[in-house]
Structures are given as C-alpha cells and as structure tokens.
Amino acid sequence: MATFLKVVALAVTLNFVNSATYKEGDEVLLYVNKVGPYFNPHETYHYYQLPVCRPKQIEHKSLTLGEVLDGDRMAKSLYEIKFRKEEDKKVLCKVHYSENDLSLLRNAIEDLYYFEFVIDEIPIRGFIGHLEEGGFLPHSHKIYLWAHLHFNIEYNGDHIIYANVTTKEISPVSIDSVPTPFEVAFTYSVKWYQSNMKFEDRGKRLRDNSFFPKTLEIHWLSIINSMVLVFLLIGFVVIIMTRVLKSDFARYNLDDEENDDLDQEDNGWKIIHTDVFRFPPGKNVFCAILGVGSQFLALATGILLMAMLGMFNVHRHGAINSAGIVLYAFTSCISGYVAANMFKKMGGDNWVWNINLTSSLFALPFFLVWAIVNSVAWGYGTTQALPWQTVILLMALWVFVGYPLTVIGGIFGKNWAVSFDAPCRTKNIQREIPSVPWYRSAFAHCVVGGFLPFSAISVELYYIFATLWGREQYTLFGILFIVYGILLSVTACISVALTYFQLSAEDYRWWWRSIFSAGSTGMFVFLYALFYYFKRSNMSGALQSIEFFGYTFLTCYVFFLMLGTVSFFASLKFVRYIYVNLKMD
Ligand SMILES: *[C@@H]1O[C@H](CO)[C@@H](O)[C@H](O)[C@H]1NC(C)=O
C-alpha cells in the first residue's frame, strides 16, 4: 500500500524539478531508455533489445507512472561520464555480431530507428545508423552503423543545463555483407561546455531544441479567425432565438377572446406541452450518459486548468496521462451523483443497476480497447505494453477508488434528489407526431449539430493531434482552454436551436435527440482522425495503427459523452424556460 501511495503521489507530482548537483569528477549517470522507428511515436522498444553494449546485470531505474505510460524503461548504461571531465574516444565495449544480430540491426536502421538516453532528466536522442541511398535500378542502399557517440554537455556551476549526442565525428561502420562473426568496437567521447543559462531556465533550452521534425507551426491568424466566426455564430443564434421566442410568446399568450378564431391554426410547440416532459425510454442508459459526461466535463476542466497553471512537466506526455487517470478515479463520484440524481428525478427505481451501468459506461470500453492494444504491444515486445505491476496498480485504482466513489456519489445523488417539477402536466395518451421533411430529420440534426461544434475546433484539432500522436509539446494551454469554452458554448447554442426546431415541428422526443445531435461531434472528430492518420502523419505498421485507432475511438466516445451532456442540459434549461413562460388555460 505504501508503494501504491507513493506511485500515486509521484503520478500527480507536479512539475517537480530534480536539482541534482555535481562536483568536478562526480559520476554523471547515463540511462539508456528506448529505441524505435523515427516516424512511429508509439512504437518503442527497450534499448537493450538491440544487440548493443550491455552490462552483465541490467539495472532498471524506478519510474513514475507517467514515465511508464510514456513507454519509458530506463536502465543503467556502461558509459562512464564524470562531471567536467572530457573523454576522447574511450572504448565502451566490443560486440561480436552473428548474422542474426546483423540482420536485426539492418532492419532497425532501415526503419530509421533512433535511440533515447537520459542524462540528468534530459532526454538525448540520435540515430542508430545511417542509410546511404544509391542506384535507381536496381534500387539499393548501403547500411552503416554509428559505432561512436559524442556527448556534448553544457554546465553552469554545479548543474547540468543541456546535453545532446552527435555521431558524425567518426565515420560509421558499414555492415552490408560483412563476414560473420563481425566485430564492432563501440567508442564514445564527452565534451563539456560552460553555459550562462540558469538551471531554472533549462526547460526552455530543451523545448527549443528538438530532435524530431517540427510539425507544429501555430497559425495565429486562423485561430483568431475561427474564434471570430464562432462568436458571430453564437451571437446570431442568440439574437434569432430571442426574436422568434418573443413573437411566439406574443402569439401564444394573447388574450383568449382575441385568440378564439386563431385557435384552429394553433400549432407549433405550444400544443405539445402535454407531451414534452414525458420521460424518454431507456432512462437507465440515458442517466448513465449524463453522469459520465458530467464527470468528463469536470475532468477536462480540471486538467486544462492545472496545465494552464503550469503544473505538469510538459517534456513528458505521460505526466498528463497519469494525472488524467488518477483524476478520473477521483472524479467518479461526480458521475455517480449526476446519474443517480437524474435517475431518481425521472422516476427510476433500480438505482443499483444504474450505478453499475454508470461506472462501466466508460471503464468497460476503455478496458476492452486497452486490452487489445496492450496485447498487441506485448506481442511486439514494445515498451508501450504496460508491465503487470502497472496494470495491477491501475486496476486497484479503479476497484478501490473509482468504483466505490461512484457508489458513494450515487447514494448522495439519490438521497438529495428533488422532484423533477415539470412546468406542464403530462397526459397519459401520447400525441401523434407529424412527419417531417428530410431536413428536419434526426439525421440532418445530427449532421448540423455535430458539424458546427466540430468546425469551431477544427483548426485546433490539428495541434491537439500533433501533440497526442506526434512528439510535439503543446504549451499553449490558455488557447486550448478558450477553445474548450467555445466548444461548449457552441454546443449549447446549437442544441437549443435544434431543440426549438424540433419542438416547433411538434415532435416532443427531444431528450435523446439532444444528446445525439451534439454528441455526433465525436463522429466528425473520428473522420478527422482518419484524415490525419493517412494524410498528415507518417505513422505505419500494425502496432501503431491499432494504437492510434483504438485510442482515437475512445477520445471520440468521450467527446460524444461530454458534448451530449452539455447539449441535453442546455436543451432542458431552454425547454423549461419556454414552457414556464407559457400561459396555460
Ligand atoms: C549539441 O550541443 C552542442 C553544445 O551545446 C552544440 O554546440 C551543438 O550545436 C549541438 N548539436 C546539435 C546537433 O544540436
């Protein structure tokens, strides 16, 4: 339990700065971490899976949950680096390669494998080898292995500020058609540079200097452009709705004498007041969606706020992932509360079943997707597969924190529920629903209701994808927070407008419709993901594809839950408002 708490504490450790200090001649530990194809950010293997110099006993470094989720598996290396002591072509070890090892190496170099080491928390990266293209027909290339690594380290006082590795100092070893066993002597050199940068600022130096291609160029103009459009859109919807409603109220609330001859033509949303508050079928799932959706709204808001306040170490994606997982468990009480509360209001009685549904509505799909992805990753032997300790830790987090909190939230929600208090009485007999033209069908509503919120975030989606699926660091959390606010406002506006149209067409089944019309944004995000995968990224291979589509599917599902919830509650407020202001006979 103690270790469990320690890991949880570490997982939410906020941007902790490890200020290691060194004296001249002190040993500086270099950890080997991972290797993988340059273009597949989520396919990484342990460095020692390659035939390289390795110690007799591999000593692993203990990692935070965030690092484990990020695919890090650090282990001690053979490199001996002393603070401010330069080395020149020191021998690391000699490796005798069999034909098998050589073909392993050749494949890795052809897939543009890079390696990642870590010195004093600073990741340093370089390529394993080098391809030289030659001859068009027949196409051939020469394969070289970098056997010499040159470490450049900058220091200031007793701190390390920056480090990188270069390979070009000594020409590489050709490993095409060589006789086996083939001997390669690995060597390294170390050079120290004096720097004026303060230790506190070293994060900036790391951010500016990227080994991976920069795909992220923030186009401020297009972001501002999309924001202006969205504000205009929201403005129009609000103005039109208030005008239309005003004239509706004026018409419906006329004195009865004047209205007598109009009664015949009395149509629109007024006449369905005896049906509009009829609870929808499938209350159980309905309330579960609202519960989990509310939980994710709280979660997303919390994480964005924390990120904005600079509470995450942005050099590692895993920091946000692990905070997300831990926060998910702790916000489970919200889903239980909202679901049970709504369920009770809507007259549901089997609340135990409702709570179980709520707690598995996201956890179950997540577990299934994760199980598939992790099995494939295990099969490939990549470090993206979570070790069993981490799996047990995450399960324990759900079983001992997430699930109980859902139940506790549910009990409070059920006991504190007040009556639904609909402004109009619901008749037992349902009105017949007139048929509607195609542009008022559920499908059309879903397209409009999904496309508009999607277009509000489409520009930023590119940055978000580049961050999640590339190796970019998204640092503009302020913008992201504004976009998030805009997304929710657009969703609420569109939802109100669509519900109004639906009610005017005398269709009172707005409950489920409001969830789906805005929830369909998730579908659009998924379509965008397809575009991103095939057109904007260089990812390839079964492992990377399964991971990409598995987790993208989950992301879109979360979008559906979140926006569906916002949309329903906005519509509910609106429907209440218009029927409360209606003078009933
Ligand atoms: C590596 O670091 C050294 C020392 O700071 C610097 O001069 C050099 O330009 C860096 N090389 C690369 C490829 O970033």
Coordinates of C-alpha atoms and ligand atoms in Angstrom, one line a residue:
M1 CA 0.0 0.0 0.0
A2 CA 2.8 2.4 0.8
T3 CA 4.4 1.9 -2.6
F4 CA 0.9 2.3 -4.1
L5 CA 0.5 5.7 -2.5
K6 CA 4.0 6.7 -3.4
V7 CA 3.3 5.9 -7.1
V8 CA 0.0 7.8 -6.9
A9 CA 1.8 10.7 -5.3
L10 CA 4.5 10.6 -8.0
A11 CA 2.0 10.3 -10.7
V12 CA 0.4 13.6 -9.8
T13 CA 3.8 15.1 -8.8
L14 CA 3.5 18.5 -10.4
N15 CA 6.4 19.6 -12.4
F16 CA 8.9 18.5 -9.9
V17 CA 12.4 19.8 -10.5
N18 CA 15.1 17.4 -9.6
S19 CA 18.0 19.6 -8.9
A20 CA 20.9 17.2 -8.9
T21 CA 24.2 19.0 -8.2
Y22 CA 27.6 17.7 -9.1
K23 CA 31.2 18.4 -8.1
E24 CA 34.0 18.1 -10.5
G25 CA 34.8 14.4 -11.1
D26 CA 31.4 13.2 -9.8
E27 CA 29.8 10.4 -11.7
V28 CA 27.0 11.5 -14.0
L29 CA 24.6 8.6 -14.6
L30 CA 23.6 8.0 -18.2
Y31 CA 20.5 5.8 -18.5
V32 CA 19.6 4.1 -21.7
N33 CA 15.9 4.3 -22.4
K34 CA 14.2 3.3 -25.6
V35 CA 14.6 2.8 -29.4
G36 CA 12.0 2.9 -32.1
P37 CA 11.2 3.9 -35.7
Y38 CA 11.5 7.6 -36.1
F39 CA 8.0 8.1 -37.6
N40 CA 6.1 5.9 -35.1
P41 CA 5.9 7.8 -31.8
H42 CA 4.1 4.9 -30.1
E43 CA 6.3 2.1 -31.1
T44 CA 9.2 1.9 -28.8
Y45 CA 11.4 -0.9 -27.6
H46 CA 13.8 -1.2 -24.8
Y47 CA 17.3 -0.1 -25.8
Y48 CA 18.8 -3.5 -24.7
Q49 CA 16.5 -5.3 -27.1
L50 CA 19.0 -4.3 -29.8
P51 CA 22.4 -6.1 -29.9
V52 CA 24.5 -3.3 -28.3
C53 CA 26.9 -3.0 -25.4
R54 CA 25.1 -4.0 -22.3
P55 CA 26.1 -4.7 -18.7
K56 CA 26.1 -8.2 -17.4
Q57 CA 23.3 -7.3 -15.0
I58 CA 20.7 -4.9 -16.3
E59 CA 19.7 -2.5 -13.5
H60 CA 16.4 -0.7 -14.1
K61 CA 15.6 2.7 -12.8
S62 CA 12.3 3.0 -10.9
L63 CA 10.0 5.2 -12.9
T64 CA 6.9 7.4 -12.2
L65 CA 3.6 6.2 -13.6
G66 CA 3.7 8.9 -16.2
E67 CA 7.0 7.7 -17.5
V68 CA 5.8 4.1 -17.6
L69 CA 2.7 5.2 -19.6
D70 CA 5.0 7.1 -21.9
G71 CA 6.9 3.9 -22.8
D72 CA 10.0 4.7 -20.8
R73 CA 12.1 1.9 -19.5
M74 CA 15.3 3.3 -18.2
A75 CA 18.3 1.2 -17.3
K76 CA 21.9 1.9 -16.3
S77 CA 24.4 2.0 -19.1
L78 CA 28.1 1.3 -19.5
Y79 CA 29.0 4.9 -20.3
E80 CA 31.2 6.4 -17.6
I81 CA 30.8 10.1 -17.6
K82 CA 32.5 12.3 -15.0
F83 CA 31.3 15.9 -14.3
R84 CA 33.5 18.3 -16.3
K85 CA 35.9 15.5 -17.3
E86 CA 36.4 15.3 -21.0
E87 CA 36.9 11.9 -22.7
D88 CA 38.3 11.2 -26.1
K89 CA 37.4 8.0 -28.0
K90 CA 37.1 5.8 -24.9
V91 CA 36.2 2.2 -25.7
L92 CA 32.8 1.2 -24.4
C93 CA 32.9 -2.5 -25.4
K94 CA 33.4 -4.8 -28.3
V95 CA 30.5 -6.7 -29.7
H96 CA 30.8 -9.8 -31.9
Y97 CA 27.9 -10.0 -34.2
S98 CA 26.3 -13.1 -35.6
E99 CA 24.4 -13.0 -38.9
N100 CA 21.2 -12.9 -36.9
D101 CA 22.2 -9.8 -34.9
L102 CA 23.4 -8.1 -38.0
S103 CA 20.1 -8.5 -39.8
L104 CA 18.3 -7.3 -36.7
L105 CA 20.5 -4.2 -36.8
R106 CA 20.0 -3.7 -40.6
N107 CA 16.2 -3.8 -40.2
A108 CA 16.3 -1.3 -37.4
I109 CA 18.5 1.1 -39.4
E110 CA 16.2 0.7 -42.5
D111 CA 13.3 1.6 -40.3
L112 CA 15.2 4.8 -39.2
Y113 CA 15.5 3.7 -35.6
Y114 CA 16.5 6.4 -33.1
F115 CA 17.6 5.8 -29.6
E116 CA 16.9 7.8 -26.5
F117 CA 19.3 8.1 -23.5
V118 CA 18.7 10.2 -20.4
I119 CA 21.3 12.3 -18.6
D120 CA 20.1 14.1 -15.5
E121 CA 16.5 14.0 -16.7
I122 CA 17.4 15.4 -20.1
P123 CA 16.4 13.1 -23.0
I124 CA 19.1 12.9 -25.6
R125 CA 18.5 11.3 -29.0
G126 CA 20.3 10.1 -32.0
F127 CA 20.1 7.7 -34.8
I128 CA 21.3 4.1 -34.6
G129 CA 22.7 4.1 -38.1
H130 CA 22.8 5.7 -41.4
L131 CA 21.3 4.8 -44.8
E132 CA 23.0 5.9 -48.0
E133 CA 20.7 5.7 -51.0
G134 CA 22.4 4.6 -54.2
G135 CA 21.5 3.3 -57.6
F136 CA 18.0 3.8 -59.0
L137 CA 17.7 0.4 -60.8
P138 CA 18.1 -1.9 -59.1
H139 CA 17.3 0.1 -56.0
S140 CA 19.9 -0.4 -53.3
H141 CA 21.2 1.3 -50.3
K142 CA 24.2 1.0 -48.1
I143 CA 23.7 0.5 -44.4
Y144 CA 26.0 2.0 -41.8
L145 CA 26.1 1.7 -38.0
W146 CA 27.2 4.6 -35.8
A147 CA 29.8 3.0 -33.5
H148 CA 31.0 6.2 -32.0
L149 CA 28.9 8.6 -29.9
H150 CA 30.0 12.1 -29.0
F151 CA 28.2 13.6 -26.0
N152 CA 28.1 17.4 -25.6
I153 CA 27.1 18.6 -22.2
E154 CA 26.6 22.1 -21.0
Y155 CA 27.0 23.0 -17.4
N156 CA 26.6 26.0 -15.2
G157 CA 28.3 25.9 -11.8
D158 CA 27.3 22.6 -10.3
H159 CA 24.3 21.9 -12.6
I160 CA 23.9 20.3 -15.9
I161 CA 22.0 22.6 -18.2
Y162 CA 21.8 20.8 -21.5
A163 CA 23.1 17.7 -23.3
N164 CA 23.0 16.2 -26.7
V165 CA 24.6 13.5 -28.7
T166 CA 26.2 13.7 -32.1
T167 CA 27.5 10.9 -34.3
K168 CA 29.2 12.5 -37.2
E169 CA 32.6 12.9 -35.6
I170 CA 33.9 9.5 -36.7
S171 CA 32.7 7.8 -39.9
P172 CA 30.2 4.9 -39.4
V173 CA 30.9 1.2 -39.9
S174 CA 29.4 -0.4 -42.9
I175 CA 27.5 -3.6 -42.1
D176 CA 26.5 -4.7 -45.6
S177 CA 27.5 -8.2 -46.5
V178 CA 30.4 -8.4 -43.9
P179 CA 31.9 -11.8 -42.8
T180 CA 30.5 -13.1 -39.5
P181 CA 31.2 -13.1 -36.7
F182 CA 31.8 -9.4 -37.2
E183 CA 33.5 -7.4 -34.5
V184 CA 32.5 -3.8 -33.8
A185 CA 34.2 -1.7 -31.2
F186 CA 31.9 0.9 -29.7
T187 CA 33.5 4.1 -28.5
Y188 CA 32.4 7.4 -27.1
S189 CA 33.7 10.8 -26.3
V190 CA 32.5 13.6 -23.9
K191 CA 32.9 17.3 -24.2
W192 CA 31.9 19.9 -21.6
Y193 CA 30.8 23.4 -22.3
Q194 CA 30.4 26.3 -19.9
S195 CA 26.9 27.9 -20.1
N196 CA 25.4 31.0 -18.7
M197 CA 21.9 29.7 -18.6
K198 CA 20.3 29.4 -15.2
F199 CA 19.3 26.0 -14.0
E200 CA 15.6 27.1 -13.7
D201 CA 15.5 28.1 -17.3
R202 CA 16.9 24.8 -18.7
G203 CA 13.4 23.7 -19.7
K204 CA 13.3 26.4 -22.4
R205 CA 16.5 25.2 -23.9
L206 CA 15.1 21.7 -24.2
R207 CA 11.9 22.9 -25.8
D208 CA 13.6 24.9 -28.5
N209 CA 15.9 22.1 -29.5
S210 CA 14.0 19.2 -31.0
F211 CA 15.4 16.1 -32.5
F212 CA 12.0 15.3 -34.1
P213 CA 10.7 17.3 -37.0
K214 CA 8.7 20.4 -36.1
T215 CA 5.2 19.9 -37.5
L216 CA 3.7 22.4 -35.2
E217 CA 3.5 25.9 -36.5
I218 CA 0.9 27.8 -34.8
H219 CA -1.2 29.8 -37.2
W220 CA -2.4 32.6 -35.0
L221 CA -4.5 34.2 -37.8
S222 CA -6.5 31.0 -38.4
I223 CA -7.1 30.5 -34.8
I224 CA -8.3 34.1 -34.3
N225 CA -10.4 33.8 -37.5
S226 CA -12.1 30.7 -36.3
M227 CA -12.8 32.3 -32.9
V228 CA -14.4 35.4 -34.5
L229 CA -16.6 33.2 -36.7
V230 CA -17.7 31.2 -33.7
F231 CA -18.5 34.3 -31.7
L232 CA -20.6 35.6 -34.6
L233 CA -22.4 32.3 -34.9
I234 CA -23.2 32.3 -31.3
G235 CA -24.4 35.9 -31.5
F236 CA -26.7 35.2 -34.4
V237 CA -28.2 32.1 -32.8
V238 CA -28.9 34.0 -29.6
I239 CA -30.4 37.1 -31.4
I240 CA -32.6 35.0 -33.7
M241 CA -33.8 32.8 -30.9
T242 CA -34.8 35.7 -28.7
R243 CA -36.7 37.3 -31.5
V244 CA -38.5 34.2 -32.6
L245 CA -39.4 33.3 -29.0
K246 CA -40.7 36.8 -28.4
S247 CA -43.1 36.6 -31.3
D248 CA -44.1 33.0 -30.2
F249 CA -44.9 34.2 -26.7
A250 CA -46.8 37.2 -28.1
R251 CA -48.9 34.8 -30.3
Y252 CA -49.5 32.1 -27.7
N253 CA -50.2 34.4 -24.8
L254 CA -52.8 36.6 -26.4
D255 CA -56.0 37.1 -24.5
D256 CA -58.4 34.3 -25.1
E257 CA -61.1 36.4 -26.8
E258 CA -58.8 37.6 -29.4
N259 CA -57.4 34.2 -29.9
D260 CA -60.7 32.4 -30.4
D261 CA -60.7 32.5 -34.2
L262 CA -57.0 31.7 -34.2
D263 CA -57.4 28.5 -32.2
Q264 CA -58.0 26.5 -35.3
E265 CA -54.5 27.3 -36.5
D266 CA -52.9 26.9 -33.1
N267 CA -49.9 24.8 -33.9
G268 CA -46.2 24.8 -33.0
W269 CA -44.5 23.9 -29.8
K270 CA -47.4 25.1 -27.6
I271 CA -49.7 22.2 -28.4
I272 CA -47.2 19.5 -27.3
H273 CA -47.0 20.9 -23.8
T274 CA -48.7 17.7 -22.5
D275 CA -46.0 15.5 -24.0
V276 CA -42.8 17.5 -23.9
F277 CA -41.9 16.4 -20.3
R278 CA -42.7 12.8 -20.9
F279 CA -39.6 10.9 -19.8
P280 CA -37.8 9.1 -22.6
P281 CA -37.4 5.3 -22.9
G282 CA -34.1 3.9 -21.8
K283 CA -33.8 6.0 -18.6
N284 CA -31.0 3.9 -17.3
V285 CA -28.5 4.4 -20.1
F286 CA -29.7 8.0 -20.5
C287 CA -28.8 8.9 -17.0
A288 CA -25.6 7.0 -17.1
I289 CA -24.5 9.0 -20.2
L290 CA -25.3 12.2 -18.4
G291 CA -23.3 11.1 -15.3
V292 CA -20.2 10.0 -17.2
G293 CA -20.4 13.1 -19.4
S294 CA -20.5 15.4 -16.4
Q295 CA -17.5 13.6 -14.9
F296 CA -15.5 14.1 -18.1
L297 CA -16.5 17.8 -18.2
A298 CA -15.1 18.2 -14.7
L299 CA -12.1 16.2 -15.6
A300 CA -11.3 18.1 -18.8
T301 CA -11.8 21.4 -17.0
G302 CA -9.6 20.3 -14.1
I303 CA -6.7 19.1 -16.3
L304 CA -6.8 22.2 -18.5
L305 CA -6.7 24.4 -15.5
M306 CA -3.8 22.5 -14.0
A307 CA -2.0 22.6 -17.3
M308 CA -2.6 26.3 -17.6
L309 CA -1.1 26.9 -14.2
G310 CA 2.0 25.0 -15.3
M311 CA 1.5 22.1 -13.0
F312 CA 2.7 19.5 -15.5
N313 CA 6.2 18.7 -16.7
V314 CA 5.5 19.3 -20.3
H315 CA 8.6 17.4 -21.5
R316 CA 6.8 14.2 -20.9
H317 CA 3.4 13.4 -22.3
G318 CA 3.0 10.8 -19.6
A319 CA 2.6 13.4 -16.9
I320 CA -0.8 14.5 -18.2
N321 CA -1.9 10.9 -19.0
S322 CA -1.2 9.7 -15.5
A323 CA -2.8 12.8 -13.9
G324 CA -5.8 12.1 -16.1
I325 CA -6.1 8.5 -14.9
V326 CA -5.7 9.4 -11.3
L327 CA -8.2 12.3 -11.6
Y328 CA -10.6 10.0 -13.5
A329 CA -10.7 7.7 -10.5
F330 CA -11.2 10.5 -8.0
T331 CA -13.9 12.3 -10.1
S332 CA -16.0 9.2 -10.3
C333 CA -18.2 10.5 -7.5
I334 CA -19.5 13.1 -10.0
S335 CA -20.7 10.5 -12.4
G336 CA -22.4 8.6 -9.7
Y337 CA -24.0 11.7 -8.2
V338 CA -25.4 13.1 -11.5
A339 CA -26.6 9.7 -12.8
A340 CA -28.4 8.6 -9.7
N341 CA -29.8 12.1 -9.1
M342 CA -31.2 12.3 -12.6
F343 CA -32.4 8.7 -12.5
K344 CA -34.4 9.3 -9.3
K345 CA -35.9 12.5 -10.7
M346 CA -37.1 10.7 -13.7
G347 CA -38.7 8.1 -11.5
G348 CA -36.3 5.2 -12.0
D349 CA -36.1 2.8 -9.1
N350 CA -33.4 0.2 -9.6
W351 CA -30.6 2.6 -8.7
V352 CA -28.0 -0.2 -8.1
W353 CA -28.2 -1.3 -11.7
N354 CA -28.0 2.3 -12.7
I355 CA -24.8 2.9 -10.7
N356 CA -23.2 -0.2 -12.1
L357 CA -24.1 0.9 -15.6
T358 CA -22.6 4.3 -14.9
S359 CA -19.4 3.0 -13.6
S360 CA -18.9 0.7 -16.5
L361 CA -20.1 3.0 -19.3
F362 CA -16.6 4.3 -19.9
A363 CA -14.5 1.9 -17.9
L364 CA -15.6 -1.1 -19.9
P365 CA -14.9 0.2 -23.5
F366 CA -11.7 1.6 -22.1
F367 CA -10.6 -1.7 -20.7
L368 CA -11.5 -3.5 -23.9
V369 CA -9.6 -1.2 -26.2
W370 CA -6.7 -1.1 -23.8
A371 CA -6.6 -4.9 -23.5
I372 CA -6.5 -5.3 -27.3
V373 CA -3.8 -2.6 -27.7
N374 CA -1.7 -3.9 -24.8
S375 CA -1.9 -7.5 -26.1
V376 CA -0.6 -6.4 -29.5
A377 CA 2.1 -4.3 -27.9
W378 CA 3.1 -7.3 -25.7
G379 CA 3.2 -9.5 -28.8
Y380 CA 5.6 -7.0 -30.4
G381 CA 7.6 -6.7 -27.2
T382 CA 7.5 -2.9 -27.2
T383 CA 7.9 -0.8 -24.1
Q384 CA 4.4 0.6 -24.8
A385 CA 3.0 -2.5 -23.2
L386 CA 2.4 -1.8 -19.6
P387 CA 4.2 -4.1 -17.2
W388 CA 1.9 -6.2 -14.9
Q389 CA 2.7 -4.1 -11.8
T390 CA 1.3 -1.1 -13.5
V391 CA -1.7 -3.0 -14.8
I392 CA -2.5 -4.1 -11.2
L393 CA -2.0 -0.6 -9.9
L394 CA -4.4 0.8 -12.4
M395 CA -7.0 -1.9 -11.7
A396 CA -6.6 -1.3 -8.0
L397 CA -7.2 2.4 -8.6
W398 CA -10.5 1.6 -10.3
V399 CA -11.6 -1.1 -7.9
F400 CA -10.6 0.7 -4.6
V401 CA -11.1 4.3 -5.6
G402 CA -13.2 4.7 -8.8
Y403 CA -15.9 2.2 -8.2
P404 CA -16.5 3.0 -4.5
L405 CA -16.6 6.7 -5.2
T406 CA -19.2 6.1 -7.9
V407 CA -21.4 4.3 -5.4
I408 CA -21.0 6.9 -2.8
G409 CA -21.8 9.7 -5.2
G410 CA -24.8 7.6 -6.3
I411 CA -26.1 7.3 -2.8
F412 CA -25.8 11.1 -2.2
G413 CA -27.4 11.8 -5.6
K414 CA -30.3 9.5 -5.0
N415 CA -31.0 10.9 -1.5
W416 CA -30.7 14.5 -2.4
A417 CA -32.8 14.3 -5.5
V418 CA -35.8 16.7 -5.5
S419 CA -38.8 16.1 -7.8
F420 CA -38.4 16.9 -11.4
D421 CA -41.1 19.6 -11.2
A422 CA -42.2 19.9 -14.8
P423 CA -44.0 23.2 -15.7
C424 CA -46.7 21.3 -17.6
R425 CA -48.6 18.2 -16.7
T426 CA -48.0 15.2 -19.0
K427 CA -51.1 13.4 -20.4
N428 CA -51.3 9.7 -20.4
I429 CA -52.1 9.5 -24.1
Q430 CA -49.3 10.4 -26.5
R431 CA -50.0 12.8 -29.3
E432 CA -49.3 11.6 -32.8
I433 CA -46.1 13.1 -34.2
P434 CA -46.5 14.6 -37.7
S435 CA -44.0 13.5 -40.3
V436 CA -41.2 16.0 -41.1
P437 CA -39.3 16.9 -44.3
W438 CA -35.8 15.4 -44.6
Y439 CA -34.0 18.5 -43.4
R440 CA -35.8 18.2 -40.1
S441 CA -35.0 14.5 -39.6
A442 CA -32.8 13.2 -36.8
F443 CA -30.0 12.5 -39.3
A444 CA -30.0 16.1 -40.5
H445 CA -30.0 17.4 -37.0
C446 CA -27.0 15.2 -36.1
V447 CA -25.1 16.4 -39.1
V448 CA -25.7 20.1 -38.3
G449 CA -25.4 19.6 -34.6
G450 CA -22.1 17.8 -34.9
F451 CA -20.5 19.8 -37.7
L452 CA -20.8 23.2 -36.2
P453 CA -19.1 22.4 -32.9
F454 CA -16.5 20.4 -34.9
S455 CA -15.8 23.3 -37.2
A456 CA -15.3 25.5 -34.1
I457 CA -12.4 23.4 -33.0
S458 CA -11.1 22.0 -36.4
V459 CA -8.1 24.4 -36.5
E460 CA -7.0 23.5 -33.1
L461 CA -7.7 19.8 -33.6
Y462 CA -4.6 19.6 -35.8
Y463 CA -2.4 20.9 -32.9
I464 CA -4.1 18.6 -30.5
F465 CA -3.5 15.6 -32.7
A466 CA 0.1 16.6 -33.4
T467 CA 0.6 16.7 -29.7
L468 CA -1.1 13.5 -28.8
W469 CA 0.3 11.5 -31.7
G470 CA 3.4 13.3 -32.5
R471 CA 6.1 14.4 -30.2
E472 CA 5.1 18.0 -30.0
Q473 CA 4.6 19.7 -26.8
Y474 CA 1.5 21.8 -26.7
T475 CA 2.3 24.6 -24.4
L476 CA -0.5 27.0 -25.3
F477 CA -2.9 25.7 -22.8
G478 CA -4.5 29.1 -22.4
I479 CA -5.7 28.9 -26.0
L480 CA -6.8 25.4 -25.5
F481 CA -8.9 26.5 -22.6
I482 CA -10.6 29.2 -24.6
V483 CA -11.3 26.8 -27.4
Y484 CA -12.8 24.4 -24.9
G485 CA -15.0 27.1 -23.6
I486 CA -16.0 28.0 -27.2
L487 CA -16.8 24.4 -28.0
L488 CA -19.1 24.0 -25.0
S489 CA -20.9 27.3 -25.8
V490 CA -21.4 26.4 -29.5
T491 CA -22.7 23.1 -28.5
A492 CA -25.2 24.6 -26.1
C493 CA -26.3 27.2 -28.7
I494 CA -26.8 24.7 -31.5
S495 CA -28.6 22.3 -29.2
V496 CA -31.1 25.0 -28.1
A497 CA -31.7 26.0 -31.7
L498 CA -32.2 22.4 -32.9
T499 CA -34.5 21.6 -30.0
Y500 CA -36.5 24.6 -30.8
F501 CA -36.9 23.5 -34.4
Q502 CA -37.8 20.0 -33.3
L503 CA -40.5 21.2 -30.9
S504 CA -41.9 23.6 -33.5
A505 CA -42.4 20.6 -35.7
E506 CA -44.5 19.1 -32.9
D507 CA -42.0 16.4 -32.2
Y508 CA -41.6 16.1 -28.4
R509 CA -38.9 13.4 -28.4
W510 CA -36.2 15.9 -27.8
W511 CA -34.5 14.0 -24.9
W512 CA -32.4 11.5 -26.8
R513 CA -32.2 13.7 -29.9
S514 CA -30.5 16.5 -27.9
I515 CA -27.8 14.0 -26.8
F516 CA -27.2 12.6 -30.2
S517 CA -27.4 15.8 -32.2
A518 CA -24.4 17.4 -30.5
G519 CA -22.8 14.1 -29.5
S520 CA -22.3 13.4 -33.2
T521 CA -19.3 15.8 -33.0
G522 CA -17.4 12.7 -31.9
M523 CA -18.1 11.2 -35.3
F524 CA -16.7 14.2 -37.0
V525 CA -13.6 14.1 -34.9
F526 CA -13.2 10.5 -35.9
L527 CA -13.4 11.4 -39.6
Y528 CA -10.8 14.0 -39.0
A529 CA -8.6 11.4 -37.3
L530 CA -8.8 9.3 -40.4
F531 CA -7.7 12.2 -42.5
Y532 CA -4.9 13.0 -40.0
Y533 CA -3.6 9.4 -40.0
F534 CA -3.5 9.0 -43.7
K535 CA -2.6 12.5 -44.9
R536 CA -0.8 14.3 -42.1
S537 CA 1.3 11.7 -40.3
N538 CA 4.0 9.2 -41.3
M539 CA 2.8 6.5 -39.0
S540 CA 2.7 3.0 -40.3
G541 CA 2.6 -0.6 -39.2
A542 CA 0.0 -2.7 -37.4
L543 CA 1.1 -1.8 -33.9
Q544 CA 0.9 2.0 -34.4
S545 CA -2.3 1.8 -36.3
I546 CA -4.1 -0.3 -33.7
E547 CA -2.9 2.0 -31.0
F548 CA -3.9 5.1 -33.0
F549 CA -7.4 3.9 -33.9
G550 CA -8.1 2.3 -30.5
Y551 CA -7.4 5.4 -28.5
T552 CA -8.9 7.7 -31.1
F553 CA -12.1 5.8 -30.8
L554 CA -12.1 6.3 -27.1
T555 CA -11.4 10.0 -27.5
C556 CA -14.3 10.4 -29.8
Y557 CA -16.5 8.5 -27.4
V558 CA -15.5 10.9 -24.7
F559 CA -16.4 13.8 -27.0
F560 CA -19.8 12.2 -27.5
L561 CA -20.4 11.8 -23.8
M562 CA -19.3 15.3 -22.9
L563 CA -21.0 17.2 -25.6
G564 CA -24.1 15.1 -25.4
T565 CA -24.3 16.0 -21.8
V566 CA -23.8 19.7 -22.4
S567 CA -26.4 19.7 -25.2
F568 CA -29.0 17.9 -23.1
F569 CA -28.7 20.2 -20.1
A570 CA -28.8 23.3 -22.3
S571 CA -31.9 22.0 -24.0
L572 CA -33.5 21.1 -20.7
K573 CA -33.0 24.6 -19.4
F574 CA -34.4 26.0 -22.6
V575 CA -37.5 23.8 -22.7
R576 CA -38.2 24.5 -19.1
Y577 CA -37.8 28.2 -19.8
I578 CA -40.2 28.4 -22.7
Y579 CA -42.9 26.3 -21.1
V580 CA -42.7 28.1 -17.8
N581 CA -43.4 31.4 -19.6
L582 CA -46.3 30.0 -21.5
K583 CA -49.7 31.0 -20.1
M584 CA -51.7 27.8 -19.7
D585 CA -55.5 27.7 -19.9
Ligands
LIG1 C1 24.9 19.9 -29.3 O1 25.4 20.7 -28.2 C2 26.5 21.5 -28.5 C3 26.9 22.1 -27.2 O2 25.9 22.8 -26.7 C4 26.1 22.5 -29.6 O3 27.3 23.3 -29.9 C5 25.7 21.7 -30.8 O4 25.3 22.6 -31.8 C6 24.6 20.8 -30.5 N1 24.3 19.9 -31.7 C7 23.1 19.6 -32.1 C8 23.0 18.8 -33.3 O5 22.1 20.1 -31.6

